mmCIF file of C-alpha atoms in Angstrom:
data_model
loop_
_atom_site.group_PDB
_atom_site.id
_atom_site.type_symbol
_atom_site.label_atom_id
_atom_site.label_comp_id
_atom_site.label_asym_id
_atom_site.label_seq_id
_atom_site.Cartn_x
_atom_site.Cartn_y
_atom_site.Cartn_z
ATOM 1 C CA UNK A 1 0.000 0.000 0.000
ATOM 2 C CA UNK A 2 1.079 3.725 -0.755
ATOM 3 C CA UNK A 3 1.084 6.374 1.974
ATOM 4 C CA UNK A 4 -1.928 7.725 0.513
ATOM 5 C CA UNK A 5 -3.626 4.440 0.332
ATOM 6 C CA UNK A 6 -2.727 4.058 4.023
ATOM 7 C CA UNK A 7 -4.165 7.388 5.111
ATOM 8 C CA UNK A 8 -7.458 6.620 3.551
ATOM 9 C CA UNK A 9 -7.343 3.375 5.360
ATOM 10 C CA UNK A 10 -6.595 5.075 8.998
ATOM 11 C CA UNK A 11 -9.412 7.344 7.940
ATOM 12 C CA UNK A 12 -12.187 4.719 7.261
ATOM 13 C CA UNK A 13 -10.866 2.824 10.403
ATOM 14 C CA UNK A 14 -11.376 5.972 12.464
ATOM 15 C CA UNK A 15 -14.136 6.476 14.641
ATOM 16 C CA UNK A 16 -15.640 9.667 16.951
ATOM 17 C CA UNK A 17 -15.830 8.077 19.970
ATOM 18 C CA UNK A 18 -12.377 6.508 20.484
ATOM 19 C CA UNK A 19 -10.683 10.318 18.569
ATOM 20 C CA UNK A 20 -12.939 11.858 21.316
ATOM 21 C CA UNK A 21 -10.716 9.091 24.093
ATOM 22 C CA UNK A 22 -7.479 10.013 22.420
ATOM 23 C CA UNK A 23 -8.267 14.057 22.428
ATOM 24 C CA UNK A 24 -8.646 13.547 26.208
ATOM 25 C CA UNK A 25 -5.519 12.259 26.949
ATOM 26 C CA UNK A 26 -3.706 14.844 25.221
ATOM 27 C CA UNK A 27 -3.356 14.054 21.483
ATOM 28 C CA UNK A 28 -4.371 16.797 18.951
ATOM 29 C CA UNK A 29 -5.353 17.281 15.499
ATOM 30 C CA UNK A 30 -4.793 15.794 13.078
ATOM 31 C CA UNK A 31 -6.238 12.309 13.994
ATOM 32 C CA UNK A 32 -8.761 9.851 12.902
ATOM 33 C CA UNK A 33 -9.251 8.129 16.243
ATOM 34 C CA UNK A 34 -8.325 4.674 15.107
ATOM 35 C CA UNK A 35 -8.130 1.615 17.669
ATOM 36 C CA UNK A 36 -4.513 -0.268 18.499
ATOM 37 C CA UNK A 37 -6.005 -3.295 17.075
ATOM 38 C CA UNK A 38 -6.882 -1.865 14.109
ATOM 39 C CA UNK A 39 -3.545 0.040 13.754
ATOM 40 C CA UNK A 40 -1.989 -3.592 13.917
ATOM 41 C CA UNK A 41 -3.870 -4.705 11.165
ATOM 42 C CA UNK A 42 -2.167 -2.681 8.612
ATOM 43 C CA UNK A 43 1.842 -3.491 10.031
ATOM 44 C CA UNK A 44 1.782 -5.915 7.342
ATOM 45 C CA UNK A 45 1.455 -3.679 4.795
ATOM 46 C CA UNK A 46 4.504 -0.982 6.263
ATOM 47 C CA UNK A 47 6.172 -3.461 7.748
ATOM 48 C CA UNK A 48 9.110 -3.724 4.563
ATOM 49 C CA UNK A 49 9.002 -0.540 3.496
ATOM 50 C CA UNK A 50 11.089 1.722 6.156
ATOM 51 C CA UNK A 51 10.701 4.744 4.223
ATOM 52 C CA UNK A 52 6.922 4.139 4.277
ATOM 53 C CA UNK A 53 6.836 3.989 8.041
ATOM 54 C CA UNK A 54 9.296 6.898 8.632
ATOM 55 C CA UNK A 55 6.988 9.223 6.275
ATOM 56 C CA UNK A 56 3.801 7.552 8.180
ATOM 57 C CA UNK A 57 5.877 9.198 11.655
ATOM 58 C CA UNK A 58 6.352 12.519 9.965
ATOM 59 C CA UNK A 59 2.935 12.987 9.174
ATOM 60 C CA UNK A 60 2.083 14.475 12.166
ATOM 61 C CA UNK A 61 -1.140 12.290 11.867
ATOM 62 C CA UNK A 62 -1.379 10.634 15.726
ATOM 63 C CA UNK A 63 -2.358 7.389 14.204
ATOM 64 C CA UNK A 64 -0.185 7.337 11.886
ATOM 65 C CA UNK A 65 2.565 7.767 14.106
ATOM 66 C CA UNK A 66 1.598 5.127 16.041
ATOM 67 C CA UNK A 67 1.440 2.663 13.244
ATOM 68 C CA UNK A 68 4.749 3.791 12.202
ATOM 69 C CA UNK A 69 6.489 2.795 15.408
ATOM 70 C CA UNK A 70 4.449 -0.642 15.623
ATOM 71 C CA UNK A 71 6.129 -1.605 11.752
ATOM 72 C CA UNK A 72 9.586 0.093 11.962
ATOM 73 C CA UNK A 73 12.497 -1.900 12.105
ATOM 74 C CA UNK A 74 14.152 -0.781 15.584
ATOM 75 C CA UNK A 75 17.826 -2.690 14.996
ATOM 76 C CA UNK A 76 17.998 -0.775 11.715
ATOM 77 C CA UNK A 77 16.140 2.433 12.304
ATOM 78 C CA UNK A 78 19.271 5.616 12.657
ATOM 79 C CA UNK A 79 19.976 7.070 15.963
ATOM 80 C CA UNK A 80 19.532 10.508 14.276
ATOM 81 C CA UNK A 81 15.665 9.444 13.263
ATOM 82 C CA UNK A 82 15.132 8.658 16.803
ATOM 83 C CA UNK A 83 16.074 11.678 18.016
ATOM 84 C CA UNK A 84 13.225 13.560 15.562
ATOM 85 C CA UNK A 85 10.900 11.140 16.464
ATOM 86 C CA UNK A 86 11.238 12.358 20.154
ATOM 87 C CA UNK A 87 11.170 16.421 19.347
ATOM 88 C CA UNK A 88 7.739 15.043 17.602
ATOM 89 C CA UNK A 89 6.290 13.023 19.860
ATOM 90 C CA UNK A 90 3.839 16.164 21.585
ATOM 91 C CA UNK A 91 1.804 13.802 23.905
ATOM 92 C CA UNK A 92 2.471 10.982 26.293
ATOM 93 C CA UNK A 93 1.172 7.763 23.718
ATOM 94 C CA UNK A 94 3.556 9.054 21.385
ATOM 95 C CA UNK A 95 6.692 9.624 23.670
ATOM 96 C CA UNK A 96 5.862 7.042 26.316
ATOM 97 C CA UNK A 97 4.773 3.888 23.675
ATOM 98 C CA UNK A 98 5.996 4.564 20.469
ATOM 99 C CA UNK A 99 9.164 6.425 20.927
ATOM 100 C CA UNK A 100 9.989 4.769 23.842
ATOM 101 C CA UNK A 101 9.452 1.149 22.622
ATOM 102 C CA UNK A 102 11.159 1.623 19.053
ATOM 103 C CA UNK A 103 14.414 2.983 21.065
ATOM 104 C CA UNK A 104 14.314 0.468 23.928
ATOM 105 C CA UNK A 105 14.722 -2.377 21.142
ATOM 106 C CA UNK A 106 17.241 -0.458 19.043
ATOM 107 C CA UNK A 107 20.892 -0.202 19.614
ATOM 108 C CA UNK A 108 21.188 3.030 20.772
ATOM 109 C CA UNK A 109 18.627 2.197 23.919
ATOM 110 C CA UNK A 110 20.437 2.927 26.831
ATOM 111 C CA UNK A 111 22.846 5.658 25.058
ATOM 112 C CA UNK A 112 19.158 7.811 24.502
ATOM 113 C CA UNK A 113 17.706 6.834 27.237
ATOM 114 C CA UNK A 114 20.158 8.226 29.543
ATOM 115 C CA UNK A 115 20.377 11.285 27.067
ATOM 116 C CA UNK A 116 16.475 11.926 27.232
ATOM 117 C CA UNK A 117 15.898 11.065 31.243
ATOM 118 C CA UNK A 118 17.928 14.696 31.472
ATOM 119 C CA UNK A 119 15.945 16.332 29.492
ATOM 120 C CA UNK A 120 13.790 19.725 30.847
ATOM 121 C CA UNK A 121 11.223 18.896 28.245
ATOM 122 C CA UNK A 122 8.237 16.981 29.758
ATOM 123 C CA UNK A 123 7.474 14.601 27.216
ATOM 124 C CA UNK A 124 11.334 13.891 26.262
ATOM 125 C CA UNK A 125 12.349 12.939 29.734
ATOM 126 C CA UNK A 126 8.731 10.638 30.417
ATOM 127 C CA UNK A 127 10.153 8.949 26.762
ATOM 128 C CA UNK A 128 13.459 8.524 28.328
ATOM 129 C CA UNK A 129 12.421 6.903 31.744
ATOM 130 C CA UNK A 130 10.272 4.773 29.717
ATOM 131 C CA UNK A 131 12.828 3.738 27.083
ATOM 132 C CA UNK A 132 14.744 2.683 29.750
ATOM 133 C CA UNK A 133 12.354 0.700 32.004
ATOM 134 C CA UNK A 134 11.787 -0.990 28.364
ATOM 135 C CA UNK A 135 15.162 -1.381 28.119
ATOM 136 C CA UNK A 136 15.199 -2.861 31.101
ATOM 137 C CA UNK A 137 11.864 -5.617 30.731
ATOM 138 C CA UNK A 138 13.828 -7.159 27.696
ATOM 139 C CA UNK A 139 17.480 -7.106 28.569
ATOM 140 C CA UNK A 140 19.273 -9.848 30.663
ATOM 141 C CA UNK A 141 20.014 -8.769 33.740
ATOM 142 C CA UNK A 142 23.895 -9.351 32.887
ATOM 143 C CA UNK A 143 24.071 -6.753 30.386
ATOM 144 C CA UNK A 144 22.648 -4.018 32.438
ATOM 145 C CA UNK A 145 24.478 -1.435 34.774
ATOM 146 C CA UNK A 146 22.784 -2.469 38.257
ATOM 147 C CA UNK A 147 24.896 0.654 39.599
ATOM 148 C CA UNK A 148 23.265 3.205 37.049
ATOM 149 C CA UNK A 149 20.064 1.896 38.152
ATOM 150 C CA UNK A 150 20.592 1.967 41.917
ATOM 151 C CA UNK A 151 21.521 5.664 40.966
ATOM 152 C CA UNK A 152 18.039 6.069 39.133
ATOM 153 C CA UNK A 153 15.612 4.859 41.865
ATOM 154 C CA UNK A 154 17.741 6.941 44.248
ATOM 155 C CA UNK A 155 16.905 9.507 42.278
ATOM 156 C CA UNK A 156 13.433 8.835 41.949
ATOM 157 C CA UNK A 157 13.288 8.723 45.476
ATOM 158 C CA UNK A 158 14.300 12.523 46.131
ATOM 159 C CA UNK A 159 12.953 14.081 43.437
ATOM 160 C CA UNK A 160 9.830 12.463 42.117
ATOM 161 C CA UNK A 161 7.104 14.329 43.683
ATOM 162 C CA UNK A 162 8.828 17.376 42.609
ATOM 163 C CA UNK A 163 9.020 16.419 39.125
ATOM 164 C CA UNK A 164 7.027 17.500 35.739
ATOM 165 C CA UNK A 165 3.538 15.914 35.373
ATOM 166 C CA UNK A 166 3.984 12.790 33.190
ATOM 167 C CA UNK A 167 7.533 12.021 34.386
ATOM 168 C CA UNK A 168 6.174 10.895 37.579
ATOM 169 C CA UNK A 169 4.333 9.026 36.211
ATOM 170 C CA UNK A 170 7.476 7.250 34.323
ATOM 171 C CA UNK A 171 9.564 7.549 36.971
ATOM 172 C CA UNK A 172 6.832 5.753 38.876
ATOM 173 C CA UNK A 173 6.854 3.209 36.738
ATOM 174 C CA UNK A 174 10.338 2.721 36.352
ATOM 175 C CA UNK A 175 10.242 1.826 40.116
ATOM 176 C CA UNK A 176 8.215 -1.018 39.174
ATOM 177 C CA UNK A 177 9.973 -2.335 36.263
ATOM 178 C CA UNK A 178 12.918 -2.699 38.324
ATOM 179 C CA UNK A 179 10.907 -4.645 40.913
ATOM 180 C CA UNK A 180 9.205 -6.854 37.898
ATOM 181 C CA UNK A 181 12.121 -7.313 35.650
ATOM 182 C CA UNK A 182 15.539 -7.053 38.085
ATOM 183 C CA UNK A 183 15.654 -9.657 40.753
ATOM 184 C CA UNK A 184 18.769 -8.424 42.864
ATOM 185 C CA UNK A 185 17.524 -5.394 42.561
ATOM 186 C CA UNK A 186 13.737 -6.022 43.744
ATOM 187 C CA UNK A 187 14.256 -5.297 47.406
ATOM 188 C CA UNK A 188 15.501 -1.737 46.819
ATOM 189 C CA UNK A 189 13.139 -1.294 44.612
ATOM 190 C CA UNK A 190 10.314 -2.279 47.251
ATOM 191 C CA UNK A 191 11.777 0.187 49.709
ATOM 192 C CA UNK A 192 11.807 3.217 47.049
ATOM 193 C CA UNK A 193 8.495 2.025 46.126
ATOM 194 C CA UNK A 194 7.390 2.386 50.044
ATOM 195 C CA UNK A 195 8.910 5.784 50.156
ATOM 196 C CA UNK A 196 7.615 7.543 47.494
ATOM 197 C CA UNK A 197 3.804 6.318 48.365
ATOM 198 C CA UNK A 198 1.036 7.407 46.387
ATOM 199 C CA UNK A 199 2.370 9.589 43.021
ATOM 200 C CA UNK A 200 0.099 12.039 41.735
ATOM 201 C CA UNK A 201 -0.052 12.453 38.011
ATOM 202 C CA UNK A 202 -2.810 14.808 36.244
ATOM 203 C CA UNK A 203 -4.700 12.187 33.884
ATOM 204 C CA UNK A 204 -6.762 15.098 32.566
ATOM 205 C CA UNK A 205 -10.583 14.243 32.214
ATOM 206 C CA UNK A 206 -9.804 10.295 32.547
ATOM 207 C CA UNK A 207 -10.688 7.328 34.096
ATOM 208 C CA UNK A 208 -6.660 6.331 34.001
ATOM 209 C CA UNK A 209 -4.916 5.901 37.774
ATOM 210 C CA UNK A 210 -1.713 5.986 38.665
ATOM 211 C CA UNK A 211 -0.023 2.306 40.150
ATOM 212 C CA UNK A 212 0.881 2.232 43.787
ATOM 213 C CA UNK A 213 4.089 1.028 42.885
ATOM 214 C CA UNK A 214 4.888 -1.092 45.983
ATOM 215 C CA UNK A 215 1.368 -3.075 45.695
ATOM 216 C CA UNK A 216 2.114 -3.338 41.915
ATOM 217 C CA UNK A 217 5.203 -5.030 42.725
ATOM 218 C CA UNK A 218 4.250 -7.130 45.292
ATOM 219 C CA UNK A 219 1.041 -8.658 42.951
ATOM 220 C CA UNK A 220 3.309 -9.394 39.930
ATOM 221 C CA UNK A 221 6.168 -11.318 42.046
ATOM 222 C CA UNK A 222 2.844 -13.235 44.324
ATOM 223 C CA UNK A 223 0.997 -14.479 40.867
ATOM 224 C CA UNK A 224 5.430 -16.011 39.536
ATOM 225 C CA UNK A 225 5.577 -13.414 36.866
ATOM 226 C CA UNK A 226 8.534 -11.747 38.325
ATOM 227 C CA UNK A 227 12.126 -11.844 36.868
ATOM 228 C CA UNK A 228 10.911 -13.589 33.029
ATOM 229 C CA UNK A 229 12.180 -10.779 30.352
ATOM 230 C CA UNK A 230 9.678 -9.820 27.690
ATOM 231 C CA UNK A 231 10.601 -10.626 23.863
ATOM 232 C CA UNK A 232 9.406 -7.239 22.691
ATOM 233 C CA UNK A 233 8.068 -4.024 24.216
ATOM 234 C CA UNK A 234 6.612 -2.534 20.635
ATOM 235 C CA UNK A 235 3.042 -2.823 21.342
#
């Protein structure tokens, strides 16, 4: 399929209701308001053609974006198109998801994610703590720097509730990824978790809640999902 053919797919696919959802949140115009599952049904048709995808992302089209970053190819994709993706990526699905997860599976992972978690732009720090709680969910435990991290959640720990709206809400969440993903790391990241309490995050005129990070934690290790990496965080 052509780009063109593509945007009059996302179009017919679109629907009021869920565009109304999305417009909530914090996305803007131009969208069609076309469901995940939906957006997955068309990967097979941008899934080859990188160019396709990458002019799908530039589009400025919210859907579209999003269907770029679920058929891009994140070993190949250039450091350099990362980096525009993030300066693009205005609300939280688009820095938080697609950003995030493209860059967490790429080779340049931790490299942006440390860049981006420094950030004083809201949505380019919230992209980098999630590309690297990403990072984190699909790399063995070997290959990551457990004294970095210790360095992160003690960072979380004196400055979250202090920090912009939506990285809370990643830092929050990195707290929990640790717990999840990093066994000799899960008891400090249980204690930060039981400092930091309840985080409060502006979800806007949602239904959406913010994880208590320390009950979070404590439900995924009880039910034996703790410690098993994920294959892929593009979703």
């Amino acid at each position: 399929m052509t780009y063109e053919e593509i945007m009059k797919e996302l179009e017919r696919l679109g629907n009021e209701q869920t565009k109304m959802t999305f417009i909530r949140h914090g996305a803007m115009e131009p969208l069609f308001g076309v469901k995940i599952g939906d957006l997955k049904k068309l990967v097979k048709y941008v899934k080859k053609d990188e160019e396709l995808a990458l002019k799908l992302f530039a589009s400025s089209n919210s859907d579209a974006m999003y269907l770029a970053g679920l058929s891009v190819n994140p070993k190949t994709i250039a450091k350099e198109t990362l980096q525009q993706w993030v300066k693009q990526a205005y609300w939280y699905m688009a820095a938080e998801y697609t950003v995030a997860g493209v860059a967490a599976e790429s080779p340049f992972a931790h490299e942006l994610a440390v860049e981006w978690i420094d950030s004083s732009e809201e949505m380019v720090s919230t992209c980098g703590w999630s590309t690297y709680a990403n990072y984190i969910s699909i790399t063995p435990d070997e290959q990551l720097d457990f004294n970095e991290i210790r360095f992160l959640l003690n960072r979380i720990k004196e400055t979250i509730h202090t920090e912009q709206n939506r990285v809370r809400y990643t830092m929050n969440t990195f707290v929990m990824i640790v717990g999840i993903y990093v066994s000799e790391l899960r008891e400090e990241a249980e204690a930060v978790a039981a400092f930091i309490g309840k985080v409060h995050v502006d979800v806007g005129n949602t239904a959406c809640k913010v994880p208590l990070a320390s009950d979070y934690i404590q439900k995924t290790v009880s039910l034996g999902k703790a410690g098993v990496k994920k294959k892929t965080c593009i979703c």
